[in-house]
Short mmCIF file of C-alpha atoms in Angstrom, two decimals:
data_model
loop_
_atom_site.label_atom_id
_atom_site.label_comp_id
_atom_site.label_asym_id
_atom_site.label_seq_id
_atom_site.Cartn_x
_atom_site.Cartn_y
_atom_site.Cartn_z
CA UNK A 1 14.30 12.55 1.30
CA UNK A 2 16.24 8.87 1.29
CA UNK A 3 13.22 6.56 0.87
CA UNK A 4 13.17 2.73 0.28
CA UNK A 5 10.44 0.12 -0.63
CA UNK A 6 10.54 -3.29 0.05
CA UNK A 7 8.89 -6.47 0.35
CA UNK A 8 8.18 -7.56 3.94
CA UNK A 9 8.80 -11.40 2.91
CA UNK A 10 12.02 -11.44 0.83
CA UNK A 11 12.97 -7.42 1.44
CA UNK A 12 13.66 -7.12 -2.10
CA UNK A 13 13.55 -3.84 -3.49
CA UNK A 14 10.53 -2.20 -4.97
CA UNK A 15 11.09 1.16 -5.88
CA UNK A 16 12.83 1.76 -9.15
CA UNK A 17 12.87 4.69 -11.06
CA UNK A 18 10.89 6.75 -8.67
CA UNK A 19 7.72 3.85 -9.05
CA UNK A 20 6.77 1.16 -6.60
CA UNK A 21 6.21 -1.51 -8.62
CA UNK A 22 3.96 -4.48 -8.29
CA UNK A 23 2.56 -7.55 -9.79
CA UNK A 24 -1.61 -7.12 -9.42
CA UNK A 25 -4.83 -9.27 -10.24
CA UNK A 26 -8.25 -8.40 -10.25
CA UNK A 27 -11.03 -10.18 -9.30
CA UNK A 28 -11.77 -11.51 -12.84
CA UNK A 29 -7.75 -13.02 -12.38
CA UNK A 30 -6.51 -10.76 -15.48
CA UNK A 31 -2.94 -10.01 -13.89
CA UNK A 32 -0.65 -6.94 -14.49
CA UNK A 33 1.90 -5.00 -13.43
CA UNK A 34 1.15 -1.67 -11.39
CA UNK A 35 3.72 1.09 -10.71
CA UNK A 36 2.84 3.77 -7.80
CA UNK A 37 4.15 6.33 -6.87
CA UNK A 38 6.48 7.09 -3.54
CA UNK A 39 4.81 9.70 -2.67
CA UNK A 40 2.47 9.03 0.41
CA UNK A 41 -1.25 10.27 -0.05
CA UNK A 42 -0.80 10.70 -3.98
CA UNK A 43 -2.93 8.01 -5.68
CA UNK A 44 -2.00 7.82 -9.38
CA UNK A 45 -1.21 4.77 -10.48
CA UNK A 46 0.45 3.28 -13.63
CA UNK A 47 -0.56 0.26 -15.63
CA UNK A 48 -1.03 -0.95 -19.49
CA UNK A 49 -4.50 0.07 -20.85
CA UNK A 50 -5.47 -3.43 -21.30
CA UNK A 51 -5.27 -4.29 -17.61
CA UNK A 52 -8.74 -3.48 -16.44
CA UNK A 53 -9.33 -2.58 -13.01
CA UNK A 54 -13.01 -1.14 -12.06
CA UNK A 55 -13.82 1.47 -9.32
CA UNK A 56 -14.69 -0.44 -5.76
CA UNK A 57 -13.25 -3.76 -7.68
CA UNK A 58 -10.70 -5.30 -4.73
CA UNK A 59 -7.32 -6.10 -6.32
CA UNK A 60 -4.46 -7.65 -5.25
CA UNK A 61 -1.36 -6.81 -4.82
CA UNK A 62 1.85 -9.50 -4.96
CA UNK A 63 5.78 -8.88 -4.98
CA UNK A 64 7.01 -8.82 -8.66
CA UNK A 65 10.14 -10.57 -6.95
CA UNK A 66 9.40 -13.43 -4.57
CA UNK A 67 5.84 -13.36 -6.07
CA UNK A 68 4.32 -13.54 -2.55
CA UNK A 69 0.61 -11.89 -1.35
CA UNK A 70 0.95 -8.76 0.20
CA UNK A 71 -2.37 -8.87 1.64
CA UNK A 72 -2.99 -8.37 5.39
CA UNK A 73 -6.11 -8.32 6.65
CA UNK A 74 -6.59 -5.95 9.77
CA UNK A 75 -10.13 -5.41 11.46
CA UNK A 76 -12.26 -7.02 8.95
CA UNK A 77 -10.42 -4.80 5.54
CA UNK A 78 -7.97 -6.24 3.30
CA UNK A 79 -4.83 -4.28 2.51
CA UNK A 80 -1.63 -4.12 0.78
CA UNK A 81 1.55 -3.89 3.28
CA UNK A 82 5.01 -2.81 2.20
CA UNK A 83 7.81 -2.06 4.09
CA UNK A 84 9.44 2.10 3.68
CA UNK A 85 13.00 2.42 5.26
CA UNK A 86 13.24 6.73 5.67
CA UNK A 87 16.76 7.99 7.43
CA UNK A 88 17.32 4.09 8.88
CA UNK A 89 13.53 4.43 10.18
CA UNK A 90 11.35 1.05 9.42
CA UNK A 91 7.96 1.86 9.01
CA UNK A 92 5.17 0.03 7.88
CA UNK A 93 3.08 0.98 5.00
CA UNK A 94 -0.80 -0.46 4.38
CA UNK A 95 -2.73 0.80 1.58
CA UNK A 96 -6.28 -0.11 0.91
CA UNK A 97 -6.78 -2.94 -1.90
CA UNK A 98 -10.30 -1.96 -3.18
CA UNK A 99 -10.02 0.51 -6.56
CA UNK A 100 -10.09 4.24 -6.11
CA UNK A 101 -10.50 4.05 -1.74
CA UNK A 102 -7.26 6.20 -1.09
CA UNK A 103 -6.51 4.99 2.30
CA UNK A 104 -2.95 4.89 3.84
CA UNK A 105 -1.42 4.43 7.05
CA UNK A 106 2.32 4.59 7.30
CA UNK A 107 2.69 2.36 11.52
CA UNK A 108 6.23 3.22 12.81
CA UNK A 109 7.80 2.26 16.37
CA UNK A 110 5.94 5.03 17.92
CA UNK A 111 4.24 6.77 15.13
CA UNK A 112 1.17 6.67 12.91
CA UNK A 113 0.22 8.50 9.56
CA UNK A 114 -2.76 8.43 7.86
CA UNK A 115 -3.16 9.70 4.07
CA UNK A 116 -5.58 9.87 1.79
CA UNK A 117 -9.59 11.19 1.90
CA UNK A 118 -10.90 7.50 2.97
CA UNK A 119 -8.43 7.18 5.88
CA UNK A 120 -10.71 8.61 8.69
CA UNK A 121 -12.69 5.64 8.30
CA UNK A 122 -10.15 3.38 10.22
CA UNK A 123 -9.86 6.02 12.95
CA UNK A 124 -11.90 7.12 15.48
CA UNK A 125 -13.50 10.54 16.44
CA UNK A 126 -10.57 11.65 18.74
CA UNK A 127 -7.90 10.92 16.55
CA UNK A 128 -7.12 7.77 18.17
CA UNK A 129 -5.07 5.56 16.34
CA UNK A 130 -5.97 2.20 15.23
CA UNK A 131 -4.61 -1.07 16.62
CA UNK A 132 -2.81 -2.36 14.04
#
């Protein structure tokens, strides 16, 4: 599958090597880089031992490039937002910002995926999809 990463600000490229990488900071401001994986739903993550990040600790997320926020804040819940270009399809990608929630909604044109055992949260009994 032809998939790209990149930052929604400067659309630099983020994906390199078969990682996603990223610049991060937790809430004590100890920074690091993260590396994730391209594949939707799976939630391992790579980063150097001495870059704590607790469970339910929120962390941010920045572009190792044009160093800018990737936060977005939509109903109340802060997440990370990317940009995926699949077969010349834009689609945006949020991701949840708090430690070990695996949340993930992938918003195209006229399309929504959700990933991850935390997702249903966002979405309502009837399958409904959010307005992001």
């Amino acid at each position: 599958m032809e998939r790209t990463f990149y930052c929604p600000a400067c659309h630099g490229q983020l994906l390199v090597n078969e990682r996603i990488i990223f610049s991060a900071q937790n809430e004590h401001g100890d920074r690091g880089l993260i590396l994730l994986t391209p594949d939707l739903g799976d939630y391992r993550a790579l980063k150097h031992p001495a870059f704590k990040i607790k469970e339910g600790e929120h962390v941010d997320f920045f572009c190792p490039i044009c160093h800018v926020n990737l936060i977005v804040e939509k109903r109340n819940r802060k997440f990370t937002r990317v940009m995926m270009l699949e077969y010349d399809d834009e689609y945006e990608i949020l991701f949840s910002q708090i430690a070990g929630e695996k949340c993930t909604y992938v918003i195209g044109e006229h399309s929504f995926r959700a990933f991850g055992d935390d997702a249903d949260e966002n979405t309502n009994f009837w399958g409904a999809r959010p307005n992001y």
